[in-house]
Amino acid sequence: MSKHVLIIEDSGSFRMVVKVALERAGYEIIEAASADEACTLLDGRTIHVIVCDVNMPGMNGLDFVRHLRTTNYKFTPVVMLTTDSQIERKAEAADMGVRVWITKPFQPTYLIEAISKLCPL
């Protein structure tokens, strides 16, 4: 059975880099350019891991996770991607159950390792 990863990232080029790396690792990818778009894509889909940017226009990544925790996906593991290294935001994310916080830039292999621990193929 394939493992599905939802990538929420407003930068199209960065989203593509993450998508290609995860597809090569064997994951099936669902993409969203915003948290609002991701909310509509979640309806009825099987999602095993969510990779979400923190700083996005509109609903940011932390607001998305806050919303996510009120849905049927409340136990879905979340990996946050950010250029922001503020300890307070990282602590807030951890309090909401975010399992991994990755600061950009990073090597795709680091993300693949983190996801494979949360959701082995």
CSV table of N, CA and C in Angstrom, one decimal:
chain,number,residue,atom,x,y,z
A,1,MET,N,0.8,-1.2,0.0
A,1,MET,CA,0.0,0.0,0.0
A,1,MET,C,0.9,1.2,0.0
A,2,SER,N,0.6,2.2,-0.9
A,2,SER,CA,1.3,3.4,-1.0
A,2,SER,C,1.1,4.3,0.3
A,3,LYS,N,2.1,5.1,0.6
A,3,LYS,CA,1.9,6.0,1.7
A,3,LYS,C,1.8,7.4,1.1
A,4,HIS,N,0.8,8.2,1.5
A,4,HIS,CA,0.5,9.5,0.9
A,4,HIS,C,1.0,10.6,1.8
A,5,VAL,N,1.7,11.5,1.2
A,5,VAL,CA,2.2,12.7,1.9
A,5,VAL,C,1.6,13.9,1.2
A,6,LEU,N,1.0,14.8,2.1
A,6,LEU,CA,0.5,16.1,1.6
A,6,LEU,C,1.6,17.1,1.8
A,7,ILE,N,2.0,17.8,0.8
A,7,ILE,CA,2.9,18.9,0.9
A,7,ILE,C,2.2,20.2,0.7
A,8,ILE,N,2.3,21.1,1.7
A,8,ILE,CA,1.7,22.4,1.7
A,8,ILE,C,2.8,23.4,1.7
A,9,GLU,N,3.0,24.1,0.6
A,9,GLU,CA,4.2,25.0,0.4
A,9,GLU,C,3.8,26.0,-0.7
A,10,ASP,N,3.9,27.3,-0.3
A,10,ASP,CA,3.5,28.3,-1.3
A,10,ASP,C,4.5,28.6,-2.4
A,11,SER,N,5.7,28.2,-2.2
A,11,SER,CA,6.7,28.3,-3.3
A,11,SER,C,6.7,27.1,-4.2
A,12,GLY,N,6.2,27.4,-5.4
A,12,GLY,CA,6.1,26.3,-6.4
A,12,GLY,C,7.4,25.6,-6.7
A,13,SER,N,8.5,26.3,-6.8
A,13,SER,CA,9.8,25.6,-7.1
A,13,SER,C,10.2,24.8,-5.9
A,14,PHE,N,10.1,25.3,-4.7
A,14,PHE,CA,10.5,24.5,-3.5
A,14,PHE,C,9.6,23.3,-3.3
A,15,ARG,N,8.3,23.5,-3.6
A,15,ARG,CA,7.3,22.4,-3.5
A,15,ARG,C,7.7,21.3,-4.5
A,16,MET,N,8.1,21.7,-5.7
A,16,MET,CA,8.5,20.7,-6.7
A,16,MET,C,9.8,19.9,-6.2
A,17,VAL,N,10.7,20.6,-5.6
A,17,VAL,CA,12.0,19.9,-5.1
A,17,VAL,C,11.6,18.8,-4.1
A,18,VAL,N,10.7,19.2,-3.1
A,18,VAL,CA,10.3,18.3,-2.1
A,18,VAL,C,9.5,17.1,-2.7
A,19,LYS,N,8.6,17.5,-3.6
A,19,LYS,CA,7.8,16.4,-4.3
A,19,LYS,C,8.7,15.4,-5.0
A,20,VAL,N,9.6,15.9,-5.8
A,20,VAL,CA,10.4,14.9,-6.6
A,20,VAL,C,11.3,14.0,-5.6
A,21,ALA,N,11.8,14.6,-4.6
A,21,ALA,CA,12.6,13.9,-3.6
A,21,ALA,C,11.8,12.8,-2.9
A,22,LEU,N,10.6,13.1,-2.5
A,22,LEU,CA,9.7,12.1,-1.9
A,22,LEU,C,9.2,11.1,-2.8
A,23,GLU,N,8.9,11.5,-4.0
A,23,GLU,CA,8.4,10.5,-5.0
A,23,GLU,C,9.5,9.5,-5.3
A,24,ARG,N,10.7,10.0,-5.4
A,24,ARG,CA,11.9,9.1,-5.7
A,24,ARG,C,12.1,8.1,-4.5
A,25,ALA,N,11.7,8.6,-3.3
A,25,ALA,CA,11.8,7.7,-2.1
A,25,ALA,C,10.7,6.7,-2.0
A,26,GLY,N,9.6,6.9,-2.9
A,26,GLY,CA,8.6,5.9,-2.9
A,26,GLY,C,7.2,6.4,-2.4
A,27,TYR,N,7.1,7.6,-2.0
A,27,TYR,CA,5.9,8.2,-1.5
A,27,TYR,C,5.0,8.7,-2.6
A,28,GLU,N,3.7,8.7,-2.4
A,28,GLU,CA,2.7,9.3,-3.3
A,28,GLU,C,2.4,10.7,-2.8
A,29,ILE,N,2.4,11.7,-3.6
A,29,ILE,CA,2.4,13.1,-3.2
A,29,ILE,C,1.0,13.7,-3.6
A,30,ILE,N,0.5,14.5,-2.7
A,30,ILE,CA,-0.6,15.4,-2.9
A,30,ILE,C,-0.1,16.8,-2.6
A,31,GLU,N,-0.3,17.7,-3.5
A,31,GLU,CA,0.2,19.1,-3.3
A,31,GLU,C,-0.8,20.1,-3.1
A,32,ALA,N,-0.5,21.1,-2.3
A,32,ALA,CA,-1.3,22.3,-2.0
A,32,ALA,C,-0.4,23.5,-2.0
A,33,ALA,N,-0.8,24.6,-2.6
A,33,ALA,CA,0.0,25.8,-2.6
A,33,ALA,C,-0.4,26.7,-1.4
A,34,SER,N,-1.4,26.3,-0.7
A,34,SER,CA,-1.7,27.1,0.5
A,34,SER,C,-2.4,26.2,1.5
A,35,ALA,N,-2.5,26.7,2.7
A,35,ALA,CA,-3.2,25.9,3.8
A,35,ALA,C,-4.7,25.9,3.5
A,36,ASP,N,-5.3,26.9,2.9
A,36,ASP,CA,-6.7,26.9,2.5
A,36,ASP,C,-6.9,25.8,1.5
A,37,GLU,N,-6.1,25.7,0.5
A,37,GLU,CA,-6.2,24.7,-0.5
A,37,GLU,C,-6.1,23.3,0.1
A,38,ALA,N,-5.2,23.2,1.1
A,38,ALA,CA,-5.0,21.9,1.7
A,38,ALA,C,-6.2,21.4,2.5
A,39,CYS,N,-6.9,22.4,3.1
A,39,CYS,CA,-8.1,22.1,3.8
A,39,CYS,C,-9.2,21.4,2.9
A,40,THR,N,-9.3,21.9,1.7
A,40,THR,CA,-10.2,21.3,0.7
A,40,THR,C,-9.7,20.0,0.2
A,41,LEU,N,-8.4,19.8,0.1
A,41,LEU,CA,-7.9,18.5,-0.4
A,41,LEU,C,-8.0,17.4,0.6
A,42,LEU,N,-8.1,17.7,1.9
A,42,LEU,CA,-8.1,16.7,2.9
A,42,LEU,C,-9.4,15.9,2.9
A,43,ASP,N,-10.4,16.4,2.4
A,43,ASP,CA,-11.8,15.8,2.6
A,43,ASP,C,-11.8,14.4,2.0
A,44,GLY,N,-11.8,13.4,2.9
A,44,GLY,CA,-12.0,12.0,2.5
A,44,GLY,C,-10.7,11.3,2.0
A,45,ARG,N,-9.6,12.0,1.9
A,45,ARG,CA,-8.4,11.3,1.4
A,45,ARG,C,-7.6,10.6,2.6
A,46,THR,N,-6.9,9.7,2.2
A,46,THR,CA,-6.0,9.0,3.1
A,46,THR,C,-4.6,9.8,3.1
A,47,ILE,N,-4.2,10.4,4.2
A,47,ILE,CA,-3.0,11.1,4.3
A,47,ILE,C,-2.2,10.5,5.4
A,48,HIS,N,-1.0,10.1,5.2
A,48,HIS,CA,-0.2,9.5,6.2
A,48,HIS,C,0.8,10.4,6.9
A,49,VAL,N,1.2,11.5,6.2
A,49,VAL,CA,2.1,12.5,6.8
A,49,VAL,C,1.8,13.8,6.1
A,50,ILE,N,1.9,14.9,6.8
A,50,ILE,CA,1.8,16.2,6.2
A,50,ILE,C,3.1,17.0,6.4
A,51,VAL,N,3.6,17.6,5.3
A,51,VAL,CA,4.7,18.4,5.3
A,51,VAL,C,4.2,19.8,5.0
A,52,CYS,N,4.4,20.7,5.9
A,52,CYS,CA,3.8,22.1,5.8
A,52,CYS,C,4.8,23.2,6.1
A,53,ASP,N,4.8,24.2,5.2
A,53,ASP,CA,5.5,25.4,5.5
A,53,ASP,C,4.9,26.2,6.6
A,54,VAL,N,5.7,26.9,7.4
A,54,VAL,CA,5.1,27.7,8.5
A,54,VAL,C,4.6,29.0,7.9
A,55,ASN,N,5.5,29.7,7.2
A,55,ASN,CA,5.2,31.1,6.7
A,55,ASN,C,4.6,31.1,5.3
A,56,MET,N,3.2,31.2,5.3
A,56,MET,CA,2.5,31.3,4.0
A,56,MET,C,1.5,32.4,4.1
A,57,PRO,N,1.1,33.0,3.0
A,57,PRO,CA,0.1,34.0,3.0
A,57,PRO,C,-1.3,33.4,3.4
A,58,GLY,N,-2.1,34.2,3.9
A,58,GLY,CA,-3.4,33.7,4.3
A,58,GLY,C,-3.2,32.9,5.6
A,59,MET,N,-3.8,31.7,5.7
A,59,MET,CA,-3.6,30.8,6.9
A,59,MET,C,-2.2,30.3,6.9
A,60,ASN,N,-1.5,30.6,8.0
A,60,ASN,CA,-0.1,30.1,8.1
A,60,ASN,C,-0.1,28.6,8.5
A,61,GLY,N,1.1,28.1,8.6
A,61,GLY,CA,1.2,26.7,8.9
A,61,GLY,C,0.8,26.3,10.3
A,62,LEU,N,1.1,27.2,11.3
A,62,LEU,CA,0.6,26.9,12.6
A,62,LEU,C,-0.9,26.9,12.7
A,63,ASP,N,-1.5,27.9,12.1
A,63,ASP,CA,-3.0,28.0,12.1
A,63,ASP,C,-3.6,26.7,11.4
A,64,PHE,N,-2.9,26.3,10.3
A,64,PHE,CA,-3.4,25.1,9.7
A,64,PHE,C,-3.3,23.9,10.6
A,65,VAL,N,-2.2,23.7,11.4
A,65,VAL,CA,-2.1,22.6,12.3
A,65,VAL,C,-3.2,22.7,13.4
A,66,ARG,N,-3.4,23.9,13.9
A,66,ARG,CA,-4.4,24.2,14.9
A,66,ARG,C,-5.8,23.7,14.4
A,67,HIS,N,-6.1,24.0,13.1
A,67,HIS,CA,-7.3,23.6,12.5
A,67,HIS,C,-7.3,22.0,12.3
A,68,LEU,N,-6.2,21.5,11.8
A,68,LEU,CA,-6.1,20.1,11.6
A,68,LEU,C,-6.4,19.3,12.8
A,69,ARG,N,-6.0,19.7,13.9
A,69,ARG,CA,-6.2,19.0,15.2
A,69,ARG,C,-7.7,18.9,15.6
A,70,THR,N,-8.6,19.6,14.9
A,70,THR,CA,-10.0,19.6,15.2
A,70,THR,C,-10.7,18.7,14.2
A,71,THR,N,-10.0,18.0,13.3
A,71,THR,CA,-10.6,17.2,12.3
A,71,THR,C,-10.3,15.7,12.5
A,72,ASN,N,-10.7,14.9,11.5
A,72,ASN,CA,-10.4,13.5,11.5
A,72,ASN,C,-8.9,13.2,11.3
A,73,TYR,N,-8.1,14.2,11.0
A,73,TYR,CA,-6.7,14.1,10.8
A,73,TYR,C,-5.9,14.5,12.0
A,74,LYS,N,-6.5,14.6,13.1
A,74,LYS,CA,-5.9,15.2,14.3
A,74,LYS,C,-4.6,14.4,14.8
A,75,PHE,N,-4.5,13.1,14.4
A,75,PHE,CA,-3.4,12.3,14.8
A,75,PHE,C,-2.4,12.1,13.7
A,76,THR,N,-2.6,12.8,12.5
A,76,THR,CA,-1.7,12.7,11.4
A,76,THR,C,-0.4,13.4,11.7
A,77,PRO,N,0.8,12.7,11.6
A,77,PRO,CA,2.0,13.4,11.8
A,77,PRO,C,2.3,14.6,10.9
A,78,VAL,N,2.8,15.6,11.5
A,78,VAL,CA,3.1,16.8,10.7
A,78,VAL,C,4.6,17.2,10.8
A,79,VAL,N,5.2,17.5,9.7
A,79,VAL,CA,6.6,18.0,9.6
A,79,VAL,C,6.5,19.4,9.2
A,80,MET,N,7.0,20.4,9.9
A,80,MET,CA,7.0,21.8,9.6
A,80,MET,C,8.3,22.2,8.9
A,81,LEU,N,8.2,23.0,7.9
A,81,LEU,CA,9.4,23.5,7.2
A,81,LEU,C,9.4,25.0,7.3
A,82,THR,N,10.5,25.6,7.6
A,82,THR,CA,10.5,27.0,7.9
A,82,THR,C,11.9,27.6,7.8
A,83,THR,N,11.9,28.9,7.5
A,83,THR,CA,13.2,29.7,7.6
A,83,THR,C,13.3,30.3,9.0
A,84,ASP,N,12.2,30.2,9.8
A,84,ASP,CA,12.1,30.8,11.1
A,84,ASP,C,12.6,29.8,12.2
A,85,SER,N,13.5,30.3,12.9
A,85,SER,CA,14.1,29.5,14.0
A,85,SER,C,13.7,29.9,15.4
A,86,GLN,N,12.6,30.7,15.5
A,86,GLN,CA,12.1,31.2,16.8
A,86,GLN,C,11.7,30.0,17.7
A,87,ILE,N,12.3,30.0,18.9
A,87,ILE,CA,12.0,28.9,19.8
A,87,ILE,C,10.5,28.9,20.2
A,88,GLU,N,9.9,30.1,20.3
A,88,GLU,CA,8.5,30.1,20.8
A,88,GLU,C,7.6,29.5,19.8
A,89,ARG,N,7.9,29.7,18.5
A,89,ARG,CA,7.0,29.1,17.4
A,89,ARG,C,7.2,27.6,17.4
A,90,LYS,N,8.5,27.2,17.6
A,90,LYS,CA,8.8,25.7,17.6
A,90,LYS,C,8.1,25.1,18.8
A,91,ALA,N,8.1,25.7,19.9
A,91,ALA,CA,7.5,25.2,21.1
A,91,ALA,C,6.0,25.1,20.9
A,92,GLU,N,5.4,26.2,20.3
A,92,GLU,CA,4.0,26.2,20.0
A,92,GLU,C,3.6,25.0,19.1
A,93,ALA,N,4.4,24.8,18.1
A,93,ALA,CA,4.1,23.7,17.2
A,93,ALA,C,4.2,22.3,17.9
A,94,ALA,N,5.2,22.2,18.7
A,94,ALA,CA,5.4,20.9,19.5
A,94,ALA,C,4.2,20.7,20.4
A,95,ASP,N,3.7,21.8,21.0
A,95,ASP,CA,2.5,21.6,21.8
A,95,ASP,C,1.3,21.1,21.1
A,96,MET,N,1.2,21.4,19.8
A,96,MET,CA,0.1,21.0,18.9
A,96,MET,C,0.4,19.6,18.3
A,97,GLY,N,1.5,19.0,18.7
A,97,GLY,CA,1.8,17.6,18.2
A,97,GLY,C,2.7,17.6,16.9
A,98,VAL,N,3.3,18.7,16.5
A,98,VAL,CA,4.2,18.7,15.4
A,98,VAL,C,5.4,17.8,15.8
A,99,ARG,N,5.7,16.8,15.0
A,99,ARG,CA,6.7,15.9,15.3
A,99,ARG,C,8.1,16.3,14.9
A,100,VAL,N,8.2,17.1,13.8
A,100,VAL,CA,9.5,17.4,13.2
A,100,VAL,C,9.5,18.9,12.8
A,101,TRP,N,10.5,19.6,13.1
A,101,TRP,CA,10.7,21.0,12.7
A,101,TRP,C,12.0,21.1,11.9
A,102,ILE,N,11.9,21.4,10.6
A,102,ILE,CA,13.1,21.5,9.8
A,102,ILE,C,13.3,22.9,9.3
A,103,THR,N,14.5,23.4,9.5
A,103,THR,CA,14.8,24.8,9.1
A,103,THR,C,15.4,24.8,7.7
A,104,LYS,N,14.9,25.6,6.8
A,104,LYS,CA,15.4,25.7,5.4
A,104,LYS,C,16.6,26.6,5.5
A,105,PRO,N,17.6,26.3,4.6
A,105,PRO,CA,17.6,25.2,3.6
A,105,PRO,C,18.0,23.9,4.3
A,106,PHE,N,17.7,22.8,3.6
A,106,PHE,CA,18.1,21.5,4.2
A,106,PHE,C,18.3,20.6,3.0
A,107,GLN,N,18.9,19.5,3.3
A,107,GLN,CA,19.1,18.4,2.2
A,107,GLN,C,17.9,17.6,2.2
A,108,PRO,N,17.4,17.3,1.0
A,108,PRO,CA,16.2,16.4,0.8
A,108,PRO,C,16.3,15.1,1.6
A,109,THR,N,17.5,14.6,1.7
A,109,THR,CA,17.6,13.3,2.4
A,109,THR,C,17.3,13.4,3.9
A,110,TYR,N,17.5,14.6,4.4
A,110,TYR,CA,17.1,14.8,5.8
A,110,TYR,C,15.6,14.7,6.0
A,111,LEU,N,14.8,15.3,5.1
A,111,LEU,CA,13.4,15.3,5.1
A,111,LEU,C,12.9,13.8,4.9
A,112,ILE,N,13.5,13.1,4.0
A,112,ILE,CA,13.1,11.7,3.7
A,112,ILE,C,13.3,10.9,4.9
A,113,GLU,N,14.5,11.0,5.6
A,113,GLU,CA,14.7,10.3,6.8
A,113,GLU,C,13.7,10.6,7.9
A,114,ALA,N,13.3,11.8,8.0
A,114,ALA,CA,12.3,12.2,9.1
A,114,ALA,C,11.0,11.6,8.7
A,115,ILE,N,10.6,11.7,7.5
A,115,ILE,CA,9.3,11.1,7.1
A,115,ILE,C,9.3,9.6,7.2
A,116,SER,N,10.4,8.9,6.8
A,116,SER,CA,10.4,7.5,6.9
A,116,SER,C,10.4,7.0,8.4
A,117,LYS,N,10.8,7.8,9.3
A,117,LYS,CA,10.6,7.4,10.7
A,117,LYS,C,9.2,7.5,11.2
A,118,LEU,N,8.5,8.5,10.6
A,118,LEU,CA,7.1,8.7,11.0
A,118,LEU,C,6.1,7.8,10.2
A,119,CYS,N,6.6,7.4,9.0
A,119,CYS,CA,5.7,6.6,8.1
A,119,CYS,C,6.6,5.7,7.2
A,120,PRO,N,7.0,4.6,7.7
A,120,PRO,CA,7.9,3.7,6.9
A,120,PRO,C,7.1,3.2,5.7
A,121,LEU,N,7.8,3.0,4.7
A,121,LEU,CA,7.2,2.4,3.4
A,121,LEU,C,7.1,0.9,3.6
